PDB file of C-alpha atoms in Angstrom:
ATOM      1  CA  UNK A  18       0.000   0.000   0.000  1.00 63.00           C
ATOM      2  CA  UNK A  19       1.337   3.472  -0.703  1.00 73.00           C
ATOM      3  CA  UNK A  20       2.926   5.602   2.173  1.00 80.00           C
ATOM      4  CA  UNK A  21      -0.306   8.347   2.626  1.00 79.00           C
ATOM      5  CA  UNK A  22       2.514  10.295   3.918  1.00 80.00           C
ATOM      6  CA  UNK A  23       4.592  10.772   0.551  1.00 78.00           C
ATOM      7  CA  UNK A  24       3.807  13.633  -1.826  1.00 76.00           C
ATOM      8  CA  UNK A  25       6.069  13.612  -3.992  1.00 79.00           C
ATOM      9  CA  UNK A  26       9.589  13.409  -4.671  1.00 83.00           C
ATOM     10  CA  UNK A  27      12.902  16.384  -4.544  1.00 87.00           C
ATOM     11  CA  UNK A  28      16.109  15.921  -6.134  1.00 91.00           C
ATOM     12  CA  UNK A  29      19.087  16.870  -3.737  1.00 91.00           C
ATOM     13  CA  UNK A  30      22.368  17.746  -5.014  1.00 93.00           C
ATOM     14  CA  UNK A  31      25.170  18.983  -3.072  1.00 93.00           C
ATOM     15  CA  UNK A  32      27.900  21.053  -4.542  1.00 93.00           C
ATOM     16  CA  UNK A  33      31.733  21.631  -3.562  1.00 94.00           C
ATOM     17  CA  UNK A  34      32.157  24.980  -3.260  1.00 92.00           C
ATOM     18  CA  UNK A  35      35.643  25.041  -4.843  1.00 90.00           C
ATOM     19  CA  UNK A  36      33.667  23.295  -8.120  1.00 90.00           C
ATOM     20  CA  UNK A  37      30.308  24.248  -8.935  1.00 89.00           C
ATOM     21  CA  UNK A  38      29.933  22.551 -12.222  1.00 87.00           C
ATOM     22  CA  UNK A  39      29.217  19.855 -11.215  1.00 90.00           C
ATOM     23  CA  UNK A  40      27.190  18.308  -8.050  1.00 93.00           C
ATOM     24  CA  UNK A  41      29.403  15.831  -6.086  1.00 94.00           C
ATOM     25  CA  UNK A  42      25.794  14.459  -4.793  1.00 92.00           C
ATOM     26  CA  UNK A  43      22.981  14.604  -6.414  1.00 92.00           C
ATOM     27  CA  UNK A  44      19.913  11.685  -5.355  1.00 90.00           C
ATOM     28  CA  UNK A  45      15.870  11.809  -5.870  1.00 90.00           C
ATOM     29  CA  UNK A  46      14.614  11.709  -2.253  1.00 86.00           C
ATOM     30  CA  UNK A  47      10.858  11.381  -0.812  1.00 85.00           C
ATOM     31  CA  UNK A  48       9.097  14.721   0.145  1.00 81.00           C
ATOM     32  CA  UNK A  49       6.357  13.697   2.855  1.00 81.00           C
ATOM     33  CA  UNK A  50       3.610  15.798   3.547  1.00 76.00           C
ATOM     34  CA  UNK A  51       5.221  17.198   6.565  1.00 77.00           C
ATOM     35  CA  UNK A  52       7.610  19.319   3.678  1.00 75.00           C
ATOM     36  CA  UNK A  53      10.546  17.134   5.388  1.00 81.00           C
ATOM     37  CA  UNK A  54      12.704  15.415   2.960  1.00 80.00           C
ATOM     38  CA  UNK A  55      14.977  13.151   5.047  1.00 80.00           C
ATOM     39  CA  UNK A  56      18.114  11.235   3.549  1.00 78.00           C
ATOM     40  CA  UNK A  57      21.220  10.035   5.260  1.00 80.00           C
ATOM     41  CA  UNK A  58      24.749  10.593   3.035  1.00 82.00           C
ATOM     42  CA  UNK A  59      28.003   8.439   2.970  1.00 81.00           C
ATOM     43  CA  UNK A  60      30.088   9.369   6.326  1.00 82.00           C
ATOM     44  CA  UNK A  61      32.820  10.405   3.605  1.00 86.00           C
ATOM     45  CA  UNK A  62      30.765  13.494   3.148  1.00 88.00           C
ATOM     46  CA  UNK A  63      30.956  14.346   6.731  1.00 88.00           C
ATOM     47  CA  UNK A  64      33.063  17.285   8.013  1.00 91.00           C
ATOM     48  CA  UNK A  65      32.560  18.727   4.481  1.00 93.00           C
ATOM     49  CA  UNK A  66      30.893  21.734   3.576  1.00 95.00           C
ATOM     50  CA  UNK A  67      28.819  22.006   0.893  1.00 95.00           C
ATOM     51  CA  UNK A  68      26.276  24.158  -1.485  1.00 94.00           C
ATOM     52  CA  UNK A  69      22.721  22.139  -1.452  1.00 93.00           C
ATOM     53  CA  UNK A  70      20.529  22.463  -3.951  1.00 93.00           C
ATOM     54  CA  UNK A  71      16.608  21.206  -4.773  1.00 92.00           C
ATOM     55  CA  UNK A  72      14.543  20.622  -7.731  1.00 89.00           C
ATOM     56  CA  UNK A  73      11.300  19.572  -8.118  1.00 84.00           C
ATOM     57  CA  UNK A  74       9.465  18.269 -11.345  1.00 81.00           C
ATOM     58  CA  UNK A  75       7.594  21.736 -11.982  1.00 80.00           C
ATOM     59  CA  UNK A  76       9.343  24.207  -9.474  1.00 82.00           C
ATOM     60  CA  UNK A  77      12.474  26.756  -9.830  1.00 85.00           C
ATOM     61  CA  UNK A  78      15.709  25.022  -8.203  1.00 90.00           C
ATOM     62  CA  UNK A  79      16.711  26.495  -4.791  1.00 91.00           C
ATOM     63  CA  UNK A  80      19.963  26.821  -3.281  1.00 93.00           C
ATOM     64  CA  UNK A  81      21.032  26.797  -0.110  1.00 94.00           C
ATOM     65  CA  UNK A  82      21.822  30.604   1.237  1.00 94.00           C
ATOM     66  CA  UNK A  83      25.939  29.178   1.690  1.00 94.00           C
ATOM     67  CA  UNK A  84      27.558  26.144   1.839  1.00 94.00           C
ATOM     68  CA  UNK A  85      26.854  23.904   4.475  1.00 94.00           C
ATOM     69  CA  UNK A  86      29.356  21.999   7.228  1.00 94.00           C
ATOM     70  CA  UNK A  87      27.941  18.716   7.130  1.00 91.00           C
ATOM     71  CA  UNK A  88      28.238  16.002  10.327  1.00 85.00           C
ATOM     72  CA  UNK A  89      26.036  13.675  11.792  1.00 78.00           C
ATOM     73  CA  UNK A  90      22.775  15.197  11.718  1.00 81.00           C
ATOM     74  CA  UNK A  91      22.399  18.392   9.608  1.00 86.00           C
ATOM     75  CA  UNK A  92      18.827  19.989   9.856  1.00 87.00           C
ATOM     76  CA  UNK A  93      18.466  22.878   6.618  1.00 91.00           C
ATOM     77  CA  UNK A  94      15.623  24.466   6.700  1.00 92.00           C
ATOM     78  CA  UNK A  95      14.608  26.027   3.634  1.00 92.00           C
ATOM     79  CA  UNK A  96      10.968  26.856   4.827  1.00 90.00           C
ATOM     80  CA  UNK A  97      11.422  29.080   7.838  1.00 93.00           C
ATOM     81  CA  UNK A  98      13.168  31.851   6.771  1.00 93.00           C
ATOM     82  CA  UNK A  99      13.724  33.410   3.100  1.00 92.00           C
ATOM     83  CA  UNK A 100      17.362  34.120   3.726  1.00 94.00           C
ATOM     84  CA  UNK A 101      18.105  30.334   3.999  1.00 93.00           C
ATOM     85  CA  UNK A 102      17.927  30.350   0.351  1.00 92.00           C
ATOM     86  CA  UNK A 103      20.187  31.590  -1.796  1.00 91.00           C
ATOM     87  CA  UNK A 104      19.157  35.343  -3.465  1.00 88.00           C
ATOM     88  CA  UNK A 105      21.526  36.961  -6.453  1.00 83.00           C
ATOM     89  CA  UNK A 106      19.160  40.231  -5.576  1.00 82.00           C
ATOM     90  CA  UNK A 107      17.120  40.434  -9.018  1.00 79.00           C
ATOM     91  CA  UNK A 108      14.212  37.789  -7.738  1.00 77.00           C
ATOM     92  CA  UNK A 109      13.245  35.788  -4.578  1.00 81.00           C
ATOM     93  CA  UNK A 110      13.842  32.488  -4.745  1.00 82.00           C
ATOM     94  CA  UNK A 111      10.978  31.731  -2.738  1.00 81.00           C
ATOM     95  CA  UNK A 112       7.101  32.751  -1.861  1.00 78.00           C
ATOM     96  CA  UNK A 113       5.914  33.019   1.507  1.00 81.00           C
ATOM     97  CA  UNK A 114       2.707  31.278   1.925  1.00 81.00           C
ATOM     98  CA  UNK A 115      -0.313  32.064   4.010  1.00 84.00           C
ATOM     99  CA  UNK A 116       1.615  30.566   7.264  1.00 86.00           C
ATOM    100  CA  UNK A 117       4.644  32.652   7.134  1.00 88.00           C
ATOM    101  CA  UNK A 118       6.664  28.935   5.350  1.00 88.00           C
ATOM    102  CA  UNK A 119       8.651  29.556   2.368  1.00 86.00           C
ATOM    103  CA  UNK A 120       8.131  27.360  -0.494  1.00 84.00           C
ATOM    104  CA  UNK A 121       9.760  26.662  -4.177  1.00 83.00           C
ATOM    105  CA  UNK A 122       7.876  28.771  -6.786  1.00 80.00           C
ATOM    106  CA  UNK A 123       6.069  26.333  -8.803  1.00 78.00           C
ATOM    107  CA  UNK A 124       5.076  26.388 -13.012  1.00 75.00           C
ATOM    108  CA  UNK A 125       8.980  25.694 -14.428  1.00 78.00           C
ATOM    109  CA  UNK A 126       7.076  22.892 -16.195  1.00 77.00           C
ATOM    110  CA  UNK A 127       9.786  23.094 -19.189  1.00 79.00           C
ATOM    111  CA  UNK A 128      12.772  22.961 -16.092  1.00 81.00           C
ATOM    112  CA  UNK A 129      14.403  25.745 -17.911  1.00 81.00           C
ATOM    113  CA  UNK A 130      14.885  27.740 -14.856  1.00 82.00           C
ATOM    114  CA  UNK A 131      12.423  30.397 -15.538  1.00 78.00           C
ATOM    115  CA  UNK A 132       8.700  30.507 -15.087  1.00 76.00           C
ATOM    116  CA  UNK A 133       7.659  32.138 -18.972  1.00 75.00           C
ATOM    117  CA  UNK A 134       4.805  31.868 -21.856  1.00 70.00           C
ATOM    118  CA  UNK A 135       6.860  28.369 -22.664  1.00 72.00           C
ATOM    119  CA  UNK A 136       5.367  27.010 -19.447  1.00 68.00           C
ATOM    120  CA  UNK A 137       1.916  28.485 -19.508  1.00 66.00           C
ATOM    121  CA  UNK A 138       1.544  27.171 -23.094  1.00 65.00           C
ATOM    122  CA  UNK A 139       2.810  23.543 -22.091  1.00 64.00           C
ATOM    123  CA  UNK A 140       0.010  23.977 -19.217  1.00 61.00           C
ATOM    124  CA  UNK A 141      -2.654  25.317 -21.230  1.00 60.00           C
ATOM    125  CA  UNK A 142      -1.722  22.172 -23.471  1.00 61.00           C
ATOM    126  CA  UNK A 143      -1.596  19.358 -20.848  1.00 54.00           C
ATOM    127  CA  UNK A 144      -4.674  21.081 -19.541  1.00 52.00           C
ATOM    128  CA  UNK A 145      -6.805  21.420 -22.447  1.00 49.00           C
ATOM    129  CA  UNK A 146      -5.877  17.366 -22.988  1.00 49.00           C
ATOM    130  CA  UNK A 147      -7.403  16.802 -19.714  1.00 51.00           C
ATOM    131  CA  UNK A 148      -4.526  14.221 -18.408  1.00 46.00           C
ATOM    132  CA  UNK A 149      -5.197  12.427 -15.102  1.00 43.00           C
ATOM    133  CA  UNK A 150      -1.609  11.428 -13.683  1.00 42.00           C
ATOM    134  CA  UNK A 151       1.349  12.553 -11.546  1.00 43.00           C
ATOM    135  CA  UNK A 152       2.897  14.763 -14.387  1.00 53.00           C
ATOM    136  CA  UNK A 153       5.335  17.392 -14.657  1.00 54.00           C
ATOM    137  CA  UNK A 154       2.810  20.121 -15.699  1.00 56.00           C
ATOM    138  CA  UNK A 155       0.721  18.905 -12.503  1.00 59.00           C
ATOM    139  CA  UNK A 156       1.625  22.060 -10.104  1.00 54.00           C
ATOM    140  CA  UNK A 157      -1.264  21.794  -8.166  1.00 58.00           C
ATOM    141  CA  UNK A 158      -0.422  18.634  -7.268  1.00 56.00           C
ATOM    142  CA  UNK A 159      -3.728  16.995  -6.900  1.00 58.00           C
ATOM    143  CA  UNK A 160      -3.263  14.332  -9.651  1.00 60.00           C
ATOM    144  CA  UNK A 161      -4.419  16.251 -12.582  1.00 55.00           C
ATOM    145  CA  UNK A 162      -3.415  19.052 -15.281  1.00 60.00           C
ATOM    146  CA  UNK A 163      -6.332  21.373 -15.036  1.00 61.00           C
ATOM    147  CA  UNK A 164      -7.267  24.898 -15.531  1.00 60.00           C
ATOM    148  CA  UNK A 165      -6.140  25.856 -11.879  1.00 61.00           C
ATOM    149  CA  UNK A 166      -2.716  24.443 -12.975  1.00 56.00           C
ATOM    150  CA  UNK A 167      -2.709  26.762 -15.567  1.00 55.00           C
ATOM    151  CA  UNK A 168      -3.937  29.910 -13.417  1.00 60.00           C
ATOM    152  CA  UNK A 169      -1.114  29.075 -10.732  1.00 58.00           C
ATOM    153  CA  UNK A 170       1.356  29.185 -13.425  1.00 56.00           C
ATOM    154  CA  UNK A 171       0.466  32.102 -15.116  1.00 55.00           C
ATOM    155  CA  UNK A 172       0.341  34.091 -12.012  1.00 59.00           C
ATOM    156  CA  UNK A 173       3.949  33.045 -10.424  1.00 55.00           C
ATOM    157  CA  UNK A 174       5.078  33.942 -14.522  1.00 56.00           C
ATOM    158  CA  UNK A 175       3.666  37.704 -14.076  1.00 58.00           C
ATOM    159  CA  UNK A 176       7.168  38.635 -12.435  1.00 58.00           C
ATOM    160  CA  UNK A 177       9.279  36.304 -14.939  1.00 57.00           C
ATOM    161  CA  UNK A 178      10.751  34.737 -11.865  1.00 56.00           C
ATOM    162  CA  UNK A 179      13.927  32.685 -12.799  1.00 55.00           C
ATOM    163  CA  UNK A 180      16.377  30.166 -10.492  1.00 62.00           C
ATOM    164  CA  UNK A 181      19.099  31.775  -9.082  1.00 69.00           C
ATOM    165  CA  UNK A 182      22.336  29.665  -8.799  1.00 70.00           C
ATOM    166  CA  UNK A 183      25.832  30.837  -6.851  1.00 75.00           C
ATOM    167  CA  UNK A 184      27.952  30.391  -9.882  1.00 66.00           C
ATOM    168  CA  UNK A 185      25.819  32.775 -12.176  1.00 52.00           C
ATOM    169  CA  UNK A 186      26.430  36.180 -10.385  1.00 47.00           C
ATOM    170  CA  UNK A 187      29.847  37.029 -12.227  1.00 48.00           C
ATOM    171  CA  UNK A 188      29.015  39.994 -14.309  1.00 47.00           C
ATOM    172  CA  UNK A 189      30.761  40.426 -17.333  1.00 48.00           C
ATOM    173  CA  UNK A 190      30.938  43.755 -19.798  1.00 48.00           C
ATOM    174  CA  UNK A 191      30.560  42.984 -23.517  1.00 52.00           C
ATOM    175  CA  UNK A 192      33.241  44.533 -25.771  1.00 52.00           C
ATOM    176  CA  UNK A 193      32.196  47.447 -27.471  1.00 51.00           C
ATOM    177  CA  UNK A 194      33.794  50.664 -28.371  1.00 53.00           C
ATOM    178  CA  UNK A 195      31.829  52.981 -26.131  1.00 52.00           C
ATOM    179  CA  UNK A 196      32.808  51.081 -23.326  1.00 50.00           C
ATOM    180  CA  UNK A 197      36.607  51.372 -24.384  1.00 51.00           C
ATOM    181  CA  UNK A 198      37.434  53.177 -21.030  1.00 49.00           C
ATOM    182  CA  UNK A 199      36.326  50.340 -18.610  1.00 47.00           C
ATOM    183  CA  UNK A 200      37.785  47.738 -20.972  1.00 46.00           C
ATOM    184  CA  UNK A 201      41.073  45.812 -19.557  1.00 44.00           C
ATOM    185  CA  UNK A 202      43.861  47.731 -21.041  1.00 44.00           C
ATOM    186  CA  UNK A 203      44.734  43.875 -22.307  1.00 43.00           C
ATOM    187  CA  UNK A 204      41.503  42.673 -23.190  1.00 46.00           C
ATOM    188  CA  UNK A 205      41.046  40.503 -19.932  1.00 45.00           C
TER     189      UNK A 205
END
């Protein structure tokens, strides 16, 4: 018999902050219905500090606010507090629900790390097929793609709200002749 307390399902990757291209973790992992996603790592990762990140099937990825020293029993809480995820200061990462929790901002149907007309056409799609299952485009969760599916991800795209990742904050000025002046003087 199925678990009633399972929801769904996260994928946790962790990250070595000296290398984040790619995840020296990564592992699908239950989410009950609680919002607690437990999982117990090798003890080689263990007095290691680490970035952790979190996708879900229709949500923006999350970061952890830092990296994280990992020992025995590391608690991360991305659901009490919005500066426990990581912001690069154009978008939260996160909405606050009706309880004062934090929660992943769902409609990425496409998982191309922004919520965008892509998505709500992909919805309007899946909804206007009327499919019953567990599916990506399913943001409601509640087992089927359906016009409030679509209205939930059209509203979270009305601020274009994209994934923000630690490695993507570099800023770099294009070369153009206007701009000679805060150019390198060797092109670096």
């Amino acid at each position: 018999t199925p678990d009633p307390d399972v929801t769904d399902t996260l994928t946790i990757s962790l990250w070595d902050p000296a290398d984040l291209s790619v995840p020296v973790y990564s592992q699908k992992h239950v989410l009950r219905t609680n919002s607690e996603c437990d999982f117990t790592l090798p003890g080689s990762y263990s007095g290691q500090s680490y970035w952790i990140s979190v996708n879900h099937r229709s949500s923006l990825e999350i970061w952890s606010s830092s990296a994280v020293v990992f020992s025995n029993n590391v608690v991360y809480d991305f659901t009490s507090d919005l500066t426990n995820t990581f912001n690069d200061g154009f978008t939260d990462p996160q909405i606050e629900t009706f309880d004062g929790k934090y929660v992943m901002i769902s409609g990425d149907v496409n998982q191309d790390g922004n919520i965008e007309g892509a998505d709500a056409n992909q919805l309007f799609s899946s909804q206007d097929a009327n499919v019953f299952d567990l599916l990506l485009d399913d943001i409601t969760f509640d087992g089927y793609v359906d016009l409030v599916d679509y209205n939930q991800g059209f509203t979270n795209s009305g601020n274009s709200p994209f994934f923000a990742r630690p490695y993507l904050v570099e800023v770099f000025l294009p070369y153009h002749p206007s701009l000679e002046s805060l150019q390198h003087p060797y092109g670096h």
